[in-house]
Amino acid sequence: QSIFDYYKDKISFNEVVYTVMFKGLAESHLDEAVAMLAEMKEKDIHPNLRTFNTLLRGCVRNGNIAIADQIFKIMAEQDIAPDISSYEYYIKSACIAQEMGNAWEVFNKMQEQDLDSPVVFTEMAMGCALLGDTENAQKLLHSAFATTGKQEVKKMSDRSNHARESLELWTQLRDGELKSDLQRLRLYLKNLRESEQEAPMHAMEASPRVIFFPREDEGRLSLPEIFDNKKPVRLEIASGTGDWVVQKAIDNPDFNWVALELRKDRVFQIWTKMVLQGVDNLLILGGSAEDILQNSIKGKAFEHVYVNYPEPPVWEGSRRHLLSQGCLNQLHRVLRTDKGQPSHLGRIGRRHFAKFDQREGV
C-alpha cells in the first residue's frame, strides 16, 4: 500500500497494477478496494473483467453481497459482460449472506445464457436447503450432480502445458469437494423426507453457535454456558472449510469443539457442514485468532489446541502469520493444566508439537 501510494502520482499505472493492488486489499479492506475504482475513473484507467472478478472474489471471502451488487452495477454501466467466474463469485456471495432473492435473479440470467456451473448449482442447492426450500434444493441438487466433473478445461497453447496441468488438477480437487458437499446435502434431504417433518430454516447470523468478531459485547466468552454443559473443550485454529473439526465433533461427542477461522466464507462452510450433519457440540468463532484468544477467551479454557494448517508468513520476517509470539503466548494462557502437568497444544501441521509447560512459559 505504501509503495503504491508513493508511486501512483509519479508514474503512470495501468489496470494491471490496480488489479494487483485490489487482490491484496480485497482480502481484508474490500471497501477501500472498491473506492479505488473512482480513482481509476478520474485517471481514465479502465478496469477490465479480471479487475472486477478480483473484487468479486473478495466479496466471496467476506460474504459481502452489497458490494457484489455494486460491482455488477458498475460492470453494466461500463458494458463489461460477466463471465462464468463473475456469476459464480456473485452467487457464492449471495448464498453466504443467505440473500437467495439476489442469488435467484443472477442465476436466472445465467440460465437465459445457457451457462451451467456445478459450483453455482451446488451453492444454490445448499442455500435453498438451509432456508427450508427443499423442493428447489432437490432440483438444483440433481443439476449439480449432472454437471459436476463434466466441465472441460479451456484449451491452451503448447506453451501453457504447465498451466493446463495445474488447472486440470485444481478442477479435479474442486469436483471432489463438490461431490462431498452434494453427498452430504442429499443425505440431509433424504432424512428430512423420511422424518416427514417440516423443513427447518437455518440462519447463520442468528445462530448461537456462530460468533463473529469484533462484537458489541467485549466480555470473555463462557464456553460452559454456550454449550450448556461442562464437557472438556478442544479448539482448532484455522479450521478452513471445517472437514477435520466437524468430523472430530461427530466422532468425539464427549468433548465440545471450537472452530476458529478468519474468513467468513469458510465460517459459512463449517456452519453448513455442522447444520447438515446435525452436530450440536461445535462452536464457530470468526475472526483473528490472536485477537479472539487475547480478548474473548478465559484462561485455561481448552484441553487441547490443534493447528492443522497454519498459514506461513507472507515473506521471511513478515509479522503477518498465524503462529506469532503473541499468538503462542495466548495459547499458553488459554490451555489448561492437569494437576500441574504440561499443557497440550496438540499439533501444528502434521507433527505433534512440544507441550507447553506452565512452569517455564512459552
CSV table of C-alpha atoms in Angstrom, one decimal:
chain,number,residue,atom,x,y,z
A,1,GLN,CA,0.0,0.0,0.0
A,2,SER,CA,2.7,2.5,1.0
A,3,ILE,CA,4.7,1.8,-2.2
A,4,PHE,CA,1.6,2.1,-4.3
A,5,ASP,CA,0.6,5.4,-2.7
A,6,TYR,CA,4.2,6.8,-3.2
A,7,TYR,CA,4.5,6.0,-6.9
A,8,LYS,CA,0.9,6.4,-8.2
A,9,ASP,CA,1.4,10.1,-8.8
A,10,LYS,CA,4.9,9.8,-10.1
A,11,ILE,CA,4.5,7.1,-12.8
A,12,SER,CA,1.6,6.0,-14.9
A,13,PHE,CA,-0.2,2.9,-13.5
A,14,ASN,CA,-2.5,0.8,-15.7
A,15,GLU,CA,-5.4,-1.5,-14.9
A,16,VAL,CA,-3.0,-4.4,-14.2
A,17,VAL,CA,-1.2,-2.6,-11.4
A,18,TYR,CA,-4.6,-1.6,-9.9
A,19,THR,CA,-5.9,-5.2,-10.2
A,20,VAL,CA,-2.8,-6.5,-8.3
A,21,MET,CA,-3.5,-3.9,-5.6
A,22,PHE,CA,-7.1,-4.9,-5.5
A,23,LYS,CA,-6.2,-8.5,-4.9
A,24,GLY,CA,-4.4,-7.6,-1.7
A,25,LEU,CA,-6.9,-5.1,-0.5
A,26,ALA,CA,-9.9,-7.3,-1.2
A,27,GLU,CA,-8.8,-9.8,1.5
A,28,SER,CA,-9.5,-7.5,4.4
A,29,HIS,CA,-10.1,-4.0,3.1
A,30,LEU,CA,-12.7,-4.6,0.4
A,31,ASP,CA,-14.3,-1.1,0.9
A,32,GLU,CA,-11.0,0.6,0.2
A,33,ALA,CA,-10.5,-1.5,-3.0
A,34,VAL,CA,-13.9,-0.6,-4.3
A,35,ALA,CA,-13.4,3.1,-3.5
A,36,MET,CA,-10.3,3.0,-5.7
A,37,LEU,CA,-12.5,2.3,-8.8
A,38,ALA,CA,-13.4,6.0,-8.6
A,39,GLU,CA,-9.7,6.9,-8.6
A,40,MET,CA,-9.2,4.8,-11.7
A,41,LYS,CA,-12.1,6.6,-13.4
A,42,GLU,CA,-10.6,10.0,-12.6
A,43,LYS,CA,-7.3,9.0,-14.2
A,44,ASP,CA,-9.1,7.5,-17.2
A,45,ILE,CA,-7.9,4.0,-16.4
A,46,HIS,CA,-10.4,1.4,-17.4
A,47,PRO,CA,-10.8,-1.7,-15.2
A,48,ASN,CA,-11.2,-5.0,-17.2
A,49,LEU,CA,-13.1,-8.2,-16.4
A,50,ARG,CA,-10.2,-9.6,-14.4
A,51,THR,CA,-10.2,-6.4,-12.2
A,52,PHE,CA,-13.9,-6.9,-11.4
A,53,ASN,CA,-13.6,-10.6,-10.8
A,54,THR,CA,-10.8,-9.9,-8.4
A,55,LEU,CA,-13.1,-7.7,-6.4
A,56,LEU,CA,-16.0,-10.2,-6.6
A,57,ARG,CA,-13.7,-12.9,-5.3
A,58,GLY,CA,-13.1,-10.6,-2.3
A,59,CYS,CA,-16.9,-10.4,-1.9
A,60,VAL,CA,-17.0,-14.2,-1.5
A,61,ARG,CA,-14.2,-14.1,1.1
A,62,ASN,CA,-16.1,-11.5,3.1
A,63,GLY,CA,-19.6,-12.7,2.3
A,64,ASN,CA,-20.5,-9.1,1.1
A,65,ILE,CA,-23.4,-9.2,-1.2
A,66,ALA,CA,-23.9,-5.4,-1.0
A,67,ILE,CA,-20.5,-4.7,-2.7
A,68,ALA,CA,-21.1,-7.6,-5.1
A,69,ASP,CA,-24.3,-5.8,-6.2
A,70,GLN,CA,-22.3,-2.5,-6.6
A,71,ILE,CA,-19.7,-4.2,-8.7
A,72,PHE,CA,-22.3,-5.8,-11.0
A,73,LYS,CA,-23.9,-2.4,-11.4
A,74,ILE,CA,-20.6,-0.8,-12.4
A,75,MET,CA,-19.8,-3.6,-14.8
A,76,ALA,CA,-23.2,-3.0,-16.5
A,77,GLU,CA,-22.5,0.8,-16.7
A,78,GLN,CA,-19.1,0.1,-18.4
A,79,ASP,CA,-20.6,-2.5,-20.7
A,80,ILE,CA,-18.4,-5.3,-19.3
A,81,ALA,CA,-20.3,-8.6,-19.5
A,82,PRO,CA,-19.9,-11.1,-16.6
A,83,ASP,CA,-18.2,-14.4,-17.4
A,84,ILE,CA,-18.9,-17.7,-15.6
A,85,SER,CA,-16.4,-16.8,-12.8
A,86,SER,CA,-18.3,-13.5,-12.2
A,87,TYR,CA,-21.6,-15.3,-11.8
A,88,GLU,CA,-20.0,-17.9,-9.5
A,89,TYR,CA,-18.5,-15.3,-7.3
A,90,TYR,CA,-21.7,-13.3,-7.1
A,91,ILE,CA,-23.9,-16.2,-6.3
A,92,LYS,CA,-21.5,-17.6,-3.7
A,93,SER,CA,-21.6,-14.1,-2.0
A,94,ALA,CA,-25.4,-14.1,-2.1
A,95,CYS,CA,-25.6,-17.6,-0.7
A,96,ILE,CA,-23.2,-16.8,2.1
A,97,ALA,CA,-25.3,-13.8,3.0
A,98,GLN,CA,-28.4,-16.0,2.6
A,99,GLU,CA,-29.9,-13.5,0.3
A,100,MET,CA,-31.5,-16.0,-2.1
A,101,GLY,CA,-33.6,-13.4,-3.9
A,102,ASN,CA,-30.3,-11.9,-5.2
A,103,ALA,CA,-29.0,-15.3,-6.0
A,104,TRP,CA,-32.1,-16.4,-8.0
A,105,GLU,CA,-32.1,-13.1,-10.0
A,106,VAL,CA,-28.5,-13.7,-11.2
A,107,PHE,CA,-29.0,-17.4,-11.6
A,108,ASN,CA,-31.9,-16.9,-13.9
A,109,LYS,CA,-29.7,-14.6,-16.1
A,110,MET,CA,-27.2,-17.4,-16.3
A,111,GLN,CA,-29.9,-19.8,-17.4
A,112,GLU,CA,-31.0,-17.4,-20.1
A,113,GLN,CA,-27.5,-17.5,-21.5
A,114,ASP,CA,-27.3,-21.4,-21.3
A,115,LEU,CA,-24.5,-21.2,-18.8
A,116,ASP,CA,-24.1,-24.2,-16.5
A,117,SER,CA,-21.8,-24.4,-13.5
A,118,PRO,CA,-21.6,-27.2,-10.9
A,119,VAL,CA,-20.4,-24.6,-8.4
A,120,VAL,CA,-23.5,-22.5,-8.9
A,121,PHE,CA,-25.9,-25.4,-8.8
A,122,THR,CA,-24.2,-26.6,-5.6
A,123,GLU,CA,-24.3,-23.2,-3.9
A,124,MET,CA,-27.9,-22.6,-4.9
A,125,ALA,CA,-28.9,-26.1,-3.7
A,126,MET,CA,-27.2,-25.5,-0.3
A,127,GLY,CA,-28.7,-22.0,0.0
A,128,CYS,CA,-32.2,-23.3,-0.6
A,129,ALA,CA,-31.9,-26.3,1.7
A,130,LEU,CA,-30.7,-24.1,4.6
A,131,LEU,CA,-33.7,-21.8,4.3
A,132,GLY,CA,-36.2,-24.7,4.1
A,133,ASP,CA,-36.8,-24.6,0.3
A,134,THR,CA,-36.3,-28.3,-0.1
A,135,GLU,CA,-38.2,-28.5,-3.4
A,136,ASN,CA,-35.8,-26.2,-5.2
A,137,ALA,CA,-32.9,-27.7,-3.3
A,138,GLN,CA,-33.7,-31.2,-4.7
A,139,LYS,CA,-34.0,-29.9,-8.3
A,140,LEU,CA,-30.7,-28.0,-8.0
A,141,LEU,CA,-29.0,-31.0,-6.4
A,142,HIS,CA,-29.9,-33.1,-9.4
A,143,SER,CA,-28.4,-30.5,-11.8
A,144,ALA,CA,-25.3,-30.2,-9.6
A,145,PHE,CA,-24.7,-34.0,-9.8
A,146,ALA,CA,-25.3,-33.9,-13.6
A,147,THR,CA,-22.7,-31.2,-14.3
A,148,THR,CA,-20.0,-31.9,-11.7
A,149,GLY,CA,-17.0,-33.4,-13.5
A,150,LYS,CA,-18.4,-32.5,-16.9
A,151,GLN,CA,-16.8,-29.1,-17.4
A,152,GLU,CA,-13.9,-29.1,-19.9
A,153,VAL,CA,-10.7,-27.3,-19.1
A,154,LYS,CA,-10.2,-24.5,-21.6
A,155,LYS,CA,-7.8,-25.2,-24.5
A,156,MET,CA,-4.4,-23.6,-24.1
A,157,SER,CA,-1.4,-23.3,-26.4
A,158,ASP,CA,1.5,-25.6,-26.2
A,159,ARG,CA,3.4,-23.0,-24.2
A,160,SER,CA,0.8,-23.3,-21.4
A,161,ASN,CA,1.1,-27.0,-20.8
A,162,HIS,CA,2.1,-26.5,-17.2
A,163,ALA,CA,-0.8,-24.0,-16.7
A,164,ARG,CA,-3.2,-26.5,-18.2
A,165,GLU,CA,-2.0,-29.3,-15.9
A,166,SER,CA,-2.4,-27.1,-12.9
A,167,LEU,CA,-5.9,-26.1,-13.9
A,168,GLU,CA,-6.8,-29.7,-14.5
A,169,LEU,CA,-5.6,-30.7,-11.1
A,170,TRP,CA,-7.4,-27.8,-9.5
A,171,THR,CA,-10.6,-28.8,-11.3
A,172,GLN,CA,-10.3,-32.4,-10.1
A,173,LEU,CA,-9.8,-31.2,-6.5
A,174,ARG,CA,-12.8,-28.8,-6.8
A,175,ASP,CA,-15.0,-31.5,-8.2
A,176,GLY,CA,-14.1,-33.9,-5.4
A,177,GLU,CA,-15.1,-31.2,-2.8
A,178,LEU,CA,-18.3,-30.5,-4.7
A,179,LYS,CA,-19.2,-34.2,-4.7
A,180,SER,CA,-18.6,-34.5,-1.0
A,181,ASP,CA,-20.8,-31.5,-0.4
A,182,LEU,CA,-23.5,-32.9,-2.6
A,183,GLN,CA,-23.5,-36.3,-0.9
A,184,ARG,CA,-23.9,-34.5,2.4
A,185,LEU,CA,-26.8,-32.5,1.1
A,186,ARG,CA,-28.5,-35.5,-0.5
A,187,LEU,CA,-28.4,-37.4,2.8
A,188,TYR,CA,-29.8,-34.3,4.7
A,189,LEU,CA,-32.7,-34.0,2.3
A,190,LYS,CA,-33.3,-37.8,2.4
A,191,ASN,CA,-33.5,-37.7,6.2
A,192,LEU,CA,-35.9,-34.8,6.1
A,193,ARG,CA,-38.3,-36.6,3.7
A,194,GLU,CA,-38.2,-39.8,5.8
A,195,SER,CA,-38.9,-37.8,9.0
A,196,GLU,CA,-42.0,-36.2,7.4
A,197,GLN,CA,-41.2,-33.1,9.3
A,198,GLU,CA,-41.4,-29.5,8.0
A,199,ALA,CA,-38.0,-28.4,6.7
A,200,PRO,CA,-36.4,-26.0,9.3
A,201,MET,CA,-34.9,-22.6,8.3
A,202,HIS,CA,-31.3,-22.0,9.4
A,203,ALA,CA,-29.8,-18.5,9.5
A,204,MET,CA,-26.1,-18.3,10.2
A,205,GLU,CA,-26.2,-14.7,11.5
A,206,ALA,CA,-28.8,-15.7,14.1
A,207,SER,CA,-27.1,-18.9,15.2
A,208,PRO,CA,-25.9,-19.0,18.8
A,209,ARG,CA,-23.2,-21.4,17.6
A,210,VAL,CA,-21.6,-18.8,15.3
A,211,ILE,CA,-19.9,-15.7,16.8
A,212,PHE,CA,-18.1,-13.1,14.6
A,213,PHE,CA,-15.5,-10.7,16.0
A,214,PRO,CA,-15.2,-8.0,16.8
A,215,ARG,CA,-18.6,-8.0,18.6
A,216,GLU,CA,-20.5,-5.5,20.7
A,217,ASP,CA,-20.1,-7.5,23.9
A,218,GLU,CA,-16.4,-7.3,24.6
A,219,GLY,CA,-16.5,-9.6,27.6
A,220,ARG,CA,-14.9,-13.1,27.6
A,221,LEU,CA,-17.0,-16.0,26.4
A,222,SER,CA,-18.3,-18.5,28.9
A,223,LEU,CA,-18.0,-21.8,27.0
A,224,PRO,CA,-19.9,-23.9,29.5
A,225,GLU,CA,-22.9,-21.5,29.2
A,226,ILE,CA,-22.7,-21.6,25.4
A,227,PHE,CA,-22.6,-25.4,25.3
A,228,ASP,CA,-24.9,-25.8,28.3
A,229,ASN,CA,-22.5,-28.4,29.8
A,230,LYS,CA,-19.1,-28.7,31.3
A,231,LYS,CA,-17.5,-31.2,28.9
A,232,PRO,CA,-13.8,-30.5,28.2
A,233,VAL,CA,-13.3,-28.2,25.2
A,234,ARG,CA,-10.9,-28.7,22.3
A,235,LEU,CA,-10.0,-25.9,19.8
A,236,GLU,CA,-8.9,-26.0,16.2
A,237,ILE,CA,-7.3,-22.8,14.9
A,238,ALA,CA,-7.5,-22.1,11.1
A,239,SER,CA,-10.3,-24.6,10.5
A,240,GLY,CA,-10.6,-23.9,6.8
A,241,THR,CA,-13.7,-25.4,5.4
A,242,GLY,CA,-14.2,-27.5,8.6
A,243,ASP,CA,-13.8,-31.1,7.3
A,244,TRP,CA,-11.5,-32.0,10.2
A,245,VAL,CA,-13.2,-30.3,13.1
A,246,VAL,CA,-16.7,-31.3,12.1
A,247,GLN,CA,-15.7,-34.9,11.8
A,248,LYS,CA,-13.9,-34.8,15.1
A,249,ALA,CA,-17.0,-33.4,16.8
A,250,ILE,CA,-19.1,-36.2,15.3
A,251,ASP,CA,-16.6,-38.9,16.4
A,252,ASN,CA,-16.0,-37.5,19.9
A,253,PRO,CA,-19.3,-36.5,21.4
A,254,ASP,CA,-17.9,-36.5,24.9
A,255,PHE,CA,-15.9,-33.3,24.0
A,256,ASN,CA,-17.0,-29.9,23.0
A,257,TRP,CA,-15.2,-28.4,20.0
A,258,VAL,CA,-14.5,-24.9,18.8
A,259,ALA,CA,-13.5,-24.0,15.3
A,260,LEU,CA,-11.7,-20.6,14.8
A,261,GLU,CA,-11.5,-19.3,11.3
A,262,LEU,CA,-10.7,-15.8,9.9
A,263,ARG,CA,-12.6,-15.9,6.6
A,264,LYS,CA,-16.4,-15.5,6.5
A,265,ASP,CA,-16.8,-17.8,3.5
A,266,ARG,CA,-15.1,-20.6,5.4
A,267,VAL,CA,-17.1,-19.9,8.5
A,268,PHE,CA,-20.2,-20.4,6.4
A,269,GLN,CA,-18.8,-23.7,5.0
A,270,ILE,CA,-18.1,-25.0,8.5
A,271,TRP,CA,-21.5,-23.9,9.7
A,272,THR,CA,-23.2,-25.6,6.7
A,273,LYS,CA,-21.5,-28.9,7.4
A,274,MET,CA,-22.5,-28.6,11.1
A,275,VAL,CA,-26.2,-27.9,10.2
A,276,LEU,CA,-26.5,-30.6,7.6
A,277,GLN,CA,-25.0,-33.3,9.8
A,278,GLY,CA,-26.8,-32.2,13.0
A,279,VAL,CA,-23.6,-31.5,15.0
A,280,ASP,CA,-24.5,-29.9,18.4
A,281,ASN,CA,-21.1,-29.9,20.2
A,282,LEU,CA,-19.4,-27.4,18.0
A,283,LEU,CA,-19.0,-23.6,18.2
A,284,ILE,CA,-17.6,-21.5,15.4
A,285,LEU,CA,-15.6,-18.3,16.1
A,286,GLY,CA,-15.0,-16.0,13.1
A,287,GLY,CA,-12.1,-13.5,13.3
A,288,SER,CA,-8.4,-13.1,14.1
A,289,ALA,CA,-7.0,-16.0,16.2
A,290,GLU,CA,-4.7,-13.8,18.3
A,291,ASP,CA,-7.3,-11.1,18.9
A,292,ILE,CA,-10.0,-13.6,19.9
A,293,LEU,CA,-7.7,-15.6,22.2
A,294,GLN,CA,-6.5,-12.4,23.9
A,295,ASN,CA,-9.8,-10.6,24.3
A,296,SER,CA,-12.6,-13.1,24.4
A,297,ILE,CA,-11.4,-16.4,25.8
A,298,LYS,CA,-11.0,-17.1,29.5
A,299,GLY,CA,-7.8,-18.6,30.8
A,300,LYS,CA,-7.4,-22.4,30.8
A,301,ALA,CA,-10.5,-22.8,28.6
A,302,PHE,CA,-9.1,-25.6,26.4
A,303,GLU,CA,-7.9,-29.0,27.0
A,304,HIS,CA,-6.2,-29.3,23.6
A,305,VAL,CA,-5.5,-26.9,20.7
A,306,TYR,CA,-4.9,-28.1,17.2
A,307,VAL,CA,-3.4,-26.0,14.3
A,308,ASN,CA,-3.5,-28.4,11.4
A,309,TYR,CA,-2.9,-26.0,8.6
A,310,PRO,CA,-1.1,-22.9,9.8
A,311,GLU,CA,-0.7,-20.0,7.4
A,312,PRO,CA,3.0,-19.4,6.8
A,313,PRO,CA,4.5,-15.9,6.8
A,314,VAL,CA,3.9,-14.0,3.6
A,315,TRP,CA,7.7,-13.4,3.4
A,316,GLU,CA,10.6,-14.1,5.6
A,317,GLY,CA,10.4,-11.7,8.6
A,318,SER,CA,6.8,-10.8,8.0
A,319,ARG,CA,4.7,-10.3,11.1
A,320,ARG,CA,1.6,-11.4,9.1
A,321,HIS,CA,1.4,-15.0,10.1
A,322,LEU,CA,-0.6,-17.1,12.4
A,323,LEU,CA,2.0,-18.6,14.8
A,324,SER,CA,3.5,-15.3,16.1
A,325,GLN,CA,5.0,-14.9,19.5
A,326,GLY,CA,1.8,-13.1,20.6
A,327,CYS,CA,-0.4,-15.9,19.5
A,328,LEU,CA,1.8,-18.5,21.2
A,329,ASN,CA,1.6,-16.5,24.4
A,330,GLN,CA,-2.2,-16.5,24.2
A,331,LEU,CA,-2.2,-20.3,23.5
A,332,HIS,CA,-0.2,-20.8,26.7
A,333,ARG,CA,-2.7,-18.7,28.7
A,334,VAL,CA,-5.9,-20.5,27.4
A,335,LEU,CA,-4.6,-24.1,27.7
A,336,ARG,CA,-5.4,-25.7,31.0
A,337,THR,CA,-3.1,-28.0,33.0
A,338,ASP,CA,-4.0,-31.3,34.6
A,339,LYS,CA,-2.6,-31.4,38.1
A,340,GLY,CA,0.5,-29.5,37.3
A,341,GLN,CA,1.3,-31.4,34.1
A,342,PRO,CA,2.2,-29.5,30.9
A,343,SER,CA,-0.5,-28.1,28.7
A,344,HIS,CA,-1.3,-29.8,25.5
A,345,LEU,CA,-1.0,-27.9,22.3
A,346,GLY,CA,-2.0,-30.9,20.2
A,347,ARG,CA,-0.2,-30.5,16.9
A,348,ILE,CA,0.9,-27.9,14.4
A,349,GLY,CA,0.8,-29.1,10.8
A,350,ARG,CA,1.1,-32.8,10.7
A,351,ARG,CA,3.5,-33.1,13.5
A,352,HIS,CA,2.9,-33.2,17.3
A,353,PHE,CA,4.2,-30.0,18.9
A,354,ALA,CA,6.1,-29.8,22.1
A,355,LYS,CA,3.9,-29.4,25.1
A,356,PHE,CA,3.7,-26.0,26.9
A,357,ASP,CA,4.9,-26.1,30.5
A,358,GLN,CA,3.2,-23.8,32.8
A,359,ARG,CA,6.3,-23.6,35.0
A,360,GLU,CA,8.5,-22.4,32.2
A,361,GLY,CA,6.2,-20.4,29.9
A,362,VAL,CA,6.3,-20.5,26.1
